[in-house]
Amino acid sequence: MTKTRREQAEWRREQLLDAALKVFAAKGVDGASVKDIAEAAGVTPGLLYRYFESKEALVTTLLSERGFLPQLRELLTADHRGRPAVEMLTELLGAFDALLADNADLMAVFFGATQARAALAELVGEGQRLIGDFLAARVAEGELRPHDTATAARTLFATVAVSRRTGSPLDVARLVELLFPHER
Amino acid sequence: MTKTRREQAEWRREQLLDAALKVFAAKGVDGASVKDIAEAAGVTPGLLYRYFESKEALVTTLLSERGFLPQLRELLTADHRGRPAVEMLTELLGAFDALLADNADLMAVFFGATQARAALAELVGEGQRLIGDFLAARVAEGELRPHDTATAARTLFATVAVSRRTGSPLDVARLVELLFPHER
Amino acid sequence: MTKTRREQAEWRREQLLDAALKVFAAKGVDGASVKDIAEAAGVTPGLLYRYFESKEALVTTLLSERGFLPQLRELLTADHRGRPAVEMLTELLGAFDALLADNADLMAVFFGATQARAALAELVGEGQRLIGDFLAARVAEGELRPHDTATAARTLFATVAVSRRTGSPLDVARLVELLFPHER
Amino acid sequence: MTKTRREQAEWRREQLLDAALKVFAAKGVDGASVKDIAEAAGVTPGLLYRYFESKEALVTTLLSERGFLPQLRELLTADHRGRPAVEMLTELLGAFDALLADNADLMAVFFGATQARAALAELVGEGQRLIGDFLAARVAEGELRPHDTATAARTLFATVAVSRRTGSPLDVARLVELLFPHER
DNA sequence: CATGAATGAGTATTCATTCAT
DNA sequence: GATGAATGAATACTCATTCAT
């Protein structure tokens, strides 16, 4: 029942990564001190340096070892043949969503600035609401076909914002054409 | 031509906010020191405290005064009647995109973690590519109608991710139905 | 009577150098902490960094600004003509000795290892004594002319040791010939 | 061929002292960490404490066990009768010089301050050169008898410096009289 | 209005040492 | 005998903030 040295070391390493992930997510990478992490792991700061070269190494290790890109890849490349695309797609995106939820802490590390989070939420919320209102009005006037305007607004807003942030330019006309094909 | 006291004070305040925004965007809020900001403004750190109570106040001021939510609001609530919805929507999203581009520095403050940026870009890139491949395969098989699969993939990915991040739950089925109505 | 800012800064700088020199001499450069130096100056450690970039900069500044090489140079190159060489030389070496005494703290910085100082003193003491005994015996036997054997021993020992330490090889035969010319 | 327990222990002890001496000489006592020494000996830091109570004990052991005072004593007290003093003295000092060379590492431990070594060398070099110039000038003027002025300068400089450093006061007049007897 | 000297609390990191295995 | 996990205290250095000038 007792651990061997090797097991104990592996366990401690994981425990430290767990603690670091949690603390980084809560306070941001810069906002979290090595002492914070050590305390969260019930350990002295010095011990951290037996397992990781530096605080920065902790971050990069977290990003590489705890990154969920492999899972994402597996998820999306599995053999999906023989089942209806729409059903399949729904399941797929659901799984992707769940993956993000499971890795909420890591996602939080990607987005630092704890302080600005509320302001960001407000911006996103209002943006989506306003676009939704616009769409709903046009549906009411009969110009656009009836559809889930709230979801459409979300889609439009998110796509523009993510494209802008990740640096890959977006052809807005294509996006609109995708959602509202052949409408005039 | 000389400034009044009031004008000079206002000018300095704005100058300090400009400097802070630039430095925050470049180094992250935590990574930027008051000295950094002061230097960027060609001023001593002490002076900052005549205009702002603390470093934190600088951030919140930036978020509230330099937030582009008012512009966004104006943009989306203008009177759009009398012009085709699709044309209008394209213009609207284009303007929104431009607004984000103009406020790139502020957006950078929303998303800190300089260190993780590369990892995030990789995740987003690969995720979108994989979904795109899936869609293209189904179009090739004739199951899905021909469409811009790359843009669709972007849309799906971005919408799921943003929803997860902003905390508002997303009904994935609705999202799929929106993009691929009545397909089976 | 009050100091200008400029004067105060200059004064503080010197005060910090004074404190550093004293502490370095007492504890050795490595043994002395920045906190030690700050305390010796009645100041917070942080302040030190307004005046010097690092602890190392403190050492090099001490070596360059407080080095007494200029004084030594002046001492030895002054115009000595017109006075007997022996008288002059005695005065010169006395002044050199006084210069070293005045800069005892700095000399202590040149020679670190507080711990080994006693052992070194013992080595030097015994070495000189033994050489002195040898010389005295030979004088007693009439082989060497009567002379101040203690001083001769000191001279021989010191010259060999310093040459070895400073890396410039010494021709021992020349040294002996210098002190005991034509004796056999 | 295999070692007894006792022999193995003795061997390890010596090996650790060897490693410590080498590392201390290279990095200075304070600059060398126990880990450095252990690594140099191909061993873990913990093991050091089975053989020596502390890092300090390592230094004092080195100083007492590896001190070459016994050898120096033997060298200088051997029976020298029956051979000319000058020849004997030359041989003696040569052996002393060799002894210092053999124990260069230990000598380096006596003199720490790696940082100041260059400054010290400059001081010594220039000092000896200037005194040499003075002597040469007086020889040229015929006031002093022709002699090896460079060696004399070295002798004078070294003797004053060592005396000052070891704390035993020196009568400068006696030193001059020793080198230049009856000259005026 | 603006400076810059000064502080106090904090930072990441190192290290001598202990001890269970 | 030897290891290596763990600690606690120290280290050099940074930084937000205050305030006399």
PDB file of C-alpha atoms in Angstrom, chain B:
ATOM      1  CA  MET B   1      -2.209  78.591 -27.779  1.00  0.00           C
ATOM      2  CA  THR B   2      -1.066  77.831 -24.228  1.00  0.00           C
ATOM      3  CA  LYS B   3      -3.241  75.456 -22.289  1.00  0.00           C
ATOM      4  CA  THR B   4      -5.260  76.389 -19.278  1.00  0.00           C
ATOM      5  CA  ARG B   5      -4.635  74.472 -16.084  1.00  0.00           C
ATOM      6  CA  ARG B   6      -7.761  72.432 -16.638  1.00  0.00           C
ATOM      7  CA  GLU B   7      -6.795  71.584 -20.186  1.00  0.00           C
ATOM      8  CA  GLN B   8      -3.282  70.643 -19.236  1.00  0.00           C
ATOM      9  CA  ALA B   9      -4.551  68.345 -16.507  1.00  0.00           C
ATOM     10  CA  GLU B  10      -7.007  66.694 -18.858  1.00  0.00           C
ATOM     11  CA  TRP B  11      -4.317  66.271 -21.464  1.00  0.00           C
ATOM     12  CA  ARG B  12      -1.907  64.661 -19.047  1.00  0.00           C
ATOM     13  CA  ARG B  13      -4.592  62.318 -17.805  1.00  0.00           C
ATOM     14  CA  GLU B  14      -5.304  61.113 -21.301  1.00  0.00           C
ATOM     15  CA  GLN B  15      -1.632  60.799 -22.032  1.00  0.00           C
ATOM     16  CA  LEU B  16      -1.168  58.619 -19.001  1.00  0.00           C
ATOM     17  CA  LEU B  17      -4.104  56.442 -20.007  1.00  0.00           C
ATOM     18  CA  ASP B  18      -2.660  56.114 -23.505  1.00  0.00           C
ATOM     19  CA  ALA B  19       0.687  55.049 -22.130  1.00  0.00           C
ATOM     20  CA  ALA B  20      -0.903  52.625 -19.695  1.00  0.00           C
ATOM     21  CA  LEU B  21      -3.025  51.007 -22.384  1.00  0.00           C
ATOM     22  CA  LYS B  22      -0.049  50.507 -24.631  1.00  0.00           C
ATOM     23  CA  VAL B  23       2.120  49.069 -21.893  1.00  0.00           C
ATOM     24  CA  PHE B  24      -0.627  46.867 -20.477  1.00  0.00           C
ATOM     25  CA  ALA B  25      -1.297  45.454 -23.912  1.00  0.00           C
ATOM     26  CA  ALA B  26       2.358  44.713 -24.456  1.00  0.00           C
ATOM     27  CA  LYS B  27       3.300  43.266 -21.080  1.00  0.00           C
ATOM     28  CA  GLY B  28       0.029  42.333 -19.491  1.00  0.00           C
ATOM     29  CA  VAL B  29      -1.462  44.153 -16.546  1.00  0.00           C
ATOM     30  CA  ASP B  30       0.585  42.272 -13.956  1.00  0.00           C
ATOM     31  CA  GLY B  31       3.704  42.291 -16.037  1.00  0.00           C
ATOM     32  CA  ALA B  32       3.682  46.054 -16.463  1.00  0.00           C
ATOM     33  CA  SER B  33       5.172  48.114 -13.667  1.00  0.00           C
ATOM     34  CA  VAL B  34       4.099  51.615 -12.770  1.00  0.00           C
ATOM     35  CA  LYS B  35       7.615  52.634 -13.691  1.00  0.00           C
ATOM     36  CA  ASP B  36       7.131  51.144 -17.156  1.00  0.00           C
ATOM     37  CA  ILE B  37       3.992  53.178 -17.674  1.00  0.00           C
ATOM     38  CA  ALA B  38       5.551  56.357 -16.341  1.00  0.00           C
ATOM     39  CA  GLU B  39       8.525  55.926 -18.612  1.00  0.00           C
ATOM     40  CA  ALA B  40       6.280  55.323 -21.606  1.00  0.00           C
ATOM     41  CA  ALA B  41       4.624  58.633 -20.759  1.00  0.00           C
ATOM     42  CA  GLY B  42       7.934  60.393 -20.197  1.00  0.00           C
ATOM     43  CA  VAL B  43       7.076  61.105 -16.599  1.00  0.00           C
ATOM     44  CA  THR B  44       8.005  59.956 -13.084  1.00  0.00           C
ATOM     45  CA  PRO B  45       6.004  57.235 -11.315  1.00  0.00           C
ATOM     46  CA  GLY B  46       5.080  59.631  -8.533  1.00  0.00           C
ATOM     47  CA  LEU B  47       3.121  61.815 -10.903  1.00  0.00           C
ATOM     48  CA  LEU B  48       0.822  58.964 -11.771  1.00  0.00           C
ATOM     49  CA  TYR B  49      -0.603  59.105  -8.282  1.00  0.00           C
ATOM     50  CA  ARG B  50      -1.790  62.682  -8.738  1.00  0.00           C
ATOM     51  CA  TYR B  51      -4.063  61.455 -11.491  1.00  0.00           C
ATOM     52  CA  PHE B  52      -4.960  57.941 -10.426  1.00  0.00           C
ATOM     53  CA  GLU B  53      -5.321  56.431  -7.016  1.00  0.00           C
ATOM     54  CA  SER B  54      -3.507  53.232  -7.827  1.00  0.00           C
ATOM     55  CA  LYS B  55      -2.366  50.987 -10.592  1.00  0.00           C
ATOM     56  CA  GLU B  56      -5.638  49.138 -10.285  1.00  0.00           C
ATOM     57  CA  ALA B  57      -7.573  52.379 -10.757  1.00  0.00           C
ATOM     58  CA  LEU B  58      -5.693  52.821 -13.991  1.00  0.00           C
ATOM     59  CA  VAL B  59      -6.990  49.491 -15.218  1.00  0.00           C
ATOM     60  CA  THR B  60     -10.589  50.097 -14.252  1.00  0.00           C
ATOM     61  CA  THR B  61     -10.508  53.584 -15.709  1.00  0.00           C
ATOM     62  CA  LEU B  62      -9.180  52.173 -18.924  1.00  0.00           C
ATOM     63  CA  LEU B  63     -11.885  49.553 -18.961  1.00  0.00           C
ATOM     64  CA  SER B  64     -14.683  52.014 -18.341  1.00  0.00           C
ATOM     65  CA  GLU B  65     -13.508  55.074 -20.260  1.00  0.00           C
ATOM     66  CA  ARG B  66     -11.793  53.369 -23.114  1.00  0.00           C
ATOM     67  CA  GLY B  67     -14.299  50.542 -23.383  1.00  0.00           C
ATOM     68  CA  PHE B  68     -15.850  50.602 -26.825  1.00  0.00           C
ATOM     69  CA  LEU B  69     -19.218  49.363 -25.668  1.00  0.00           C
ATOM     70  CA  PRO B  70     -20.860  52.760 -26.382  1.00  0.00           C
ATOM     71  CA  GLN B  71     -19.587  52.705 -29.935  1.00  0.00           C
ATOM     72  CA  LEU B  72     -20.740  49.128 -30.312  1.00  0.00           C
ATOM     73  CA  ARG B  73     -24.148  50.101 -29.014  1.00  0.00           C
ATOM     74  CA  GLU B  74     -24.440  53.033 -31.360  1.00  0.00           C
ATOM     75  CA  LEU B  75     -23.312  50.908 -34.246  1.00  0.00           C
ATOM     76  CA  LEU B  76     -25.894  48.222 -33.684  1.00  0.00           C
ATOM     77  CA  THR B  77     -28.870  50.398 -32.764  1.00  0.00           C
ATOM     78  CA  ALA B  78     -28.660  52.903 -35.595  1.00  0.00           C
ATOM     79  CA  ASP B  79     -31.698  53.052 -37.793  1.00  0.00           C
ATOM     80  CA  HIS B  80     -31.175  50.444 -40.428  1.00  0.00           C
ATOM     81  CA  ARG B  81     -34.634  50.385 -41.956  1.00  0.00           C
ATOM     82  CA  GLY B  82     -35.101  50.512 -45.657  1.00  0.00           C
ATOM     83  CA  ARG B  83     -31.986  48.615 -46.602  1.00  0.00           C
ATOM     84  CA  PRO B  84     -31.751  44.882 -47.260  1.00  0.00           C
ATOM     85  CA  ALA B  85     -30.984  42.850 -44.148  1.00  0.00           C
ATOM     86  CA  VAL B  86     -28.168  40.824 -45.657  1.00  0.00           C
ATOM     87  CA  GLU B  87     -26.390  43.897 -47.022  1.00  0.00           C
ATOM     88  CA  MET B  88     -26.944  45.650 -43.736  1.00  0.00           C
ATOM     89  CA  LEU B  89     -25.696  42.711 -41.685  1.00  0.00           C
ATOM     90  CA  THR B  90     -22.532  42.431 -43.701  1.00  0.00           C
ATOM     91  CA  GLU B  91     -21.809  46.098 -43.208  1.00  0.00           C
ATOM     92  CA  LEU B  92     -22.593  45.832 -39.521  1.00  0.00           C
ATOM     93  CA  LEU B  93     -20.303  42.916 -38.847  1.00  0.00           C
ATOM     94  CA  GLY B  94     -17.619  44.577 -40.899  1.00  0.00           C
ATOM     95  CA  ALA B  95     -17.906  47.669 -38.721  1.00  0.00           C
ATOM     96  CA  PHE B  96     -17.817  45.528 -35.598  1.00  0.00           C
ATOM     97  CA  ASP B  97     -14.701  43.806 -36.849  1.00  0.00           C
ATOM     98  CA  ALA B  98     -13.106  47.184 -37.546  1.00  0.00           C
ATOM     99  CA  LEU B  99     -14.055  48.342 -34.067  1.00  0.00           C
ATOM    100  CA  LEU B 100     -12.261  45.379 -32.554  1.00  0.00           C
ATOM    101  CA  ALA B 101      -9.248  46.055 -34.738  1.00  0.00           C
ATOM    102  CA  ASP B 102      -9.156  49.692 -33.642  1.00  0.00           C
ATOM    103  CA  ASN B 103      -9.236  48.613 -30.056  1.00  0.00           C
ATOM    104  CA  ALA B 104      -6.683  45.848 -30.374  1.00  0.00           C
ATOM    105  CA  ASP B 105      -4.722  47.123 -27.375  1.00  0.00           C
ATOM    106  CA  LEU B 106      -7.743  47.053 -25.155  1.00  0.00           C
ATOM    107  CA  MET B 107      -8.659  43.601 -26.385  1.00  0.00           C
ATOM    108  CA  ALA B 108      -5.167  42.493 -25.478  1.00  0.00           C
ATOM    109  CA  VAL B 109      -5.784  43.706 -21.934  1.00  0.00           C
ATOM    110  CA  PHE B 110      -8.871  41.497 -21.768  1.00  0.00           C
ATOM    111  CA  PHE B 111      -6.733  38.510 -22.662  1.00  0.00           C
ATOM    112  CA  GLY B 112      -3.533  38.515 -20.677  1.00  0.00           C
ATOM    113  CA  ALA B 113      -1.281  35.426 -20.580  1.00  0.00           C
ATOM    114  CA  THR B 114       1.244  36.351 -23.227  1.00  0.00           C
ATOM    115  CA  GLN B 115       2.924  33.043 -22.571  1.00  0.00           C
ATOM    116  CA  ALA B 116      -0.049  30.887 -23.536  1.00  0.00           C
ATOM    117  CA  ARG B 117      -0.961  32.790 -26.657  1.00  0.00           C
ATOM    118  CA  ALA B 118       0.903  30.465 -29.019  1.00  0.00           C
ATOM    119  CA  ALA B 119      -0.638  27.366 -27.456  1.00  0.00           C
ATOM    120  CA  LEU B 120      -4.081  28.900 -27.763  1.00  0.00           C
ATOM    121  CA  ALA B 121      -3.567  29.774 -31.416  1.00  0.00           C
ATOM    122  CA  GLU B 122      -2.496  26.202 -32.115  1.00  0.00           C
ATOM    123  CA  LEU B 123      -5.564  24.821 -30.390  1.00  0.00           C
ATOM    124  CA  VAL B 124      -7.937  27.080 -32.265  1.00  0.00           C
ATOM    125  CA  GLY B 125      -6.230  26.519 -35.597  1.00  0.00           C
ATOM    126  CA  GLU B 126      -6.226  22.760 -35.377  1.00  0.00           C
ATOM    127  CA  GLY B 127      -9.749  22.590 -34.018  1.00  0.00           C
ATOM    128  CA  GLN B 128     -11.122  24.624 -36.896  1.00  0.00           C
ATOM    129  CA  ARG B 129      -9.185  22.641 -39.451  1.00  0.00           C
ATOM    130  CA  LEU B 130     -10.422  19.306 -38.164  1.00  0.00           C
ATOM    131  CA  ILE B 131     -14.055  20.381 -38.113  1.00  0.00           C
ATOM    132  CA  GLY B 132     -13.610  21.804 -41.597  1.00  0.00           C
ATOM    133  CA  ASP B 133     -12.257  18.446 -42.829  1.00  0.00           C
ATOM    134  CA  PHE B 134     -15.238  16.652 -41.386  1.00  0.00           C
ATOM    135  CA  LEU B 135     -17.685  18.994 -43.077  1.00  0.00           C
ATOM    136  CA  ALA B 136     -15.862  18.826 -46.412  1.00  0.00           C
ATOM    137  CA  ALA B 137     -15.971  15.028 -46.343  1.00  0.00           C
ATOM    138  CA  ARG B 138     -19.726  15.052 -45.838  1.00  0.00           C
ATOM    139  CA  VAL B 139     -20.220  17.566 -48.597  1.00  0.00           C
ATOM    140  CA  ALA B 140     -18.135  15.378 -50.888  1.00  0.00           C
ATOM    141  CA  GLU B 141     -20.319  12.425 -50.032  1.00  0.00           C
ATOM    142  CA  GLY B 142     -23.323  14.531 -50.961  1.00  0.00           C
ATOM    143  CA  GLU B 143     -24.822  14.364 -47.524  1.00  0.00           C
ATOM    144  CA  LEU B 144     -24.459  18.061 -46.776  1.00  0.00           C
ATOM    145  CA  ARG B 145     -25.274  20.740 -49.281  1.00  0.00           C
ATOM    146  CA  PRO B 146     -22.225  22.420 -50.827  1.00  0.00           C
ATOM    147  CA  HIS B 147     -21.124  25.351 -48.684  1.00  0.00           C
ATOM    148  CA  ASP B 148     -18.124  27.248 -47.409  1.00  0.00           C
ATOM    149  CA  THR B 149     -16.920  24.539 -45.043  1.00  0.00           C
ATOM    150  CA  ALA B 150     -13.947  26.496 -43.738  1.00  0.00           C
ATOM    151  CA  THR B 151     -16.108  29.383 -42.630  1.00  0.00           C
ATOM    152  CA  ALA B 152     -18.665  26.983 -41.201  1.00  0.00           C
ATOM    153  CA  ALA B 153     -15.997  25.259 -39.164  1.00  0.00           C
ATOM    154  CA  ARG B 154     -14.805  28.590 -37.847  1.00  0.00           C
ATOM    155  CA  THR B 155     -18.297  29.523 -36.896  1.00  0.00           C
ATOM    156  CA  LEU B 156     -19.011  26.303 -35.065  1.00  0.00           C
ATOM    157  CA  PHE B 157     -15.744  26.310 -33.202  1.00  0.00           C
ATOM    158  CA  ALA B 158     -15.906  29.945 -32.213  1.00  0.00           C
ATOM    159  CA  THR B 159     -19.478  29.776 -31.030  1.00  0.00           C
ATOM    160  CA  VAL B 160     -18.903  26.784 -28.781  1.00  0.00           C
ATOM    161  CA  ALA B 161     -15.707  28.234 -27.356  1.00  0.00           C
ATOM    162  CA  VAL B 162     -17.033  31.710 -26.670  1.00  0.00           C
ATOM    163  CA  SER B 163     -20.184  30.355 -25.061  1.00  0.00           C
ATOM    164  CA  ARG B 164     -18.171  28.135 -22.776  1.00  0.00           C
ATOM    165  CA  ARG B 165     -15.870  30.998 -21.863  1.00  0.00           C
ATOM    166  CA  THR B 166     -18.547  33.601 -21.203  1.00  0.00           C
ATOM    167  CA  GLY B 167     -20.496  31.171 -19.124  1.00  0.00           C
ATOM    168  CA  SER B 168     -23.746  31.219 -21.047  1.00  0.00           C
ATOM    169  CA  PRO B 169     -24.709  27.634 -21.878  1.00  0.00           C
ATOM    170  CA  LEU B 170     -25.248  26.814 -25.509  1.00  0.00           C
ATOM    171  CA  ASP B 171     -27.749  24.413 -27.016  1.00  0.00           C
ATOM    172  CA  VAL B 172     -25.524  22.716 -29.531  1.00  0.00           C
ATOM    173  CA  ALA B 173     -28.449  21.177 -31.421  1.00  0.00           C
ATOM    174  CA  ARG B 174     -29.827  24.621 -32.141  1.00  0.00           C
ATOM    175  CA  LEU B 175     -26.495  25.752 -33.437  1.00  0.00           C
ATOM    176  CA  VAL B 176     -26.297  22.835 -35.863  1.00  0.00           C
ATOM    177  CA  GLU B 177     -29.917  23.313 -36.933  1.00  0.00           C
ATOM    178  CA  LEU B 178     -29.136  26.956 -37.618  1.00  0.00           C
ATOM    179  CA  LEU B 179     -26.336  26.168 -40.020  1.00  0.00           C
ATOM    180  CA  PHE B 180     -27.773  23.038 -41.560  1.00  0.00           C
ATOM    181  CA  PRO B 181     -31.559  23.353 -41.498  1.00  0.00           C
ATOM    182  CA  HIS B 182     -33.631  20.370 -42.504  1.00  0.00           C
ATOM    183  CA  GLU B 183     -30.628  18.378 -43.672  1.00  0.00           C
ATOM    184  CA  ARG B 184     -30.493  14.761 -42.817  1.00  0.00           C
TER     185      ARG B 184
END
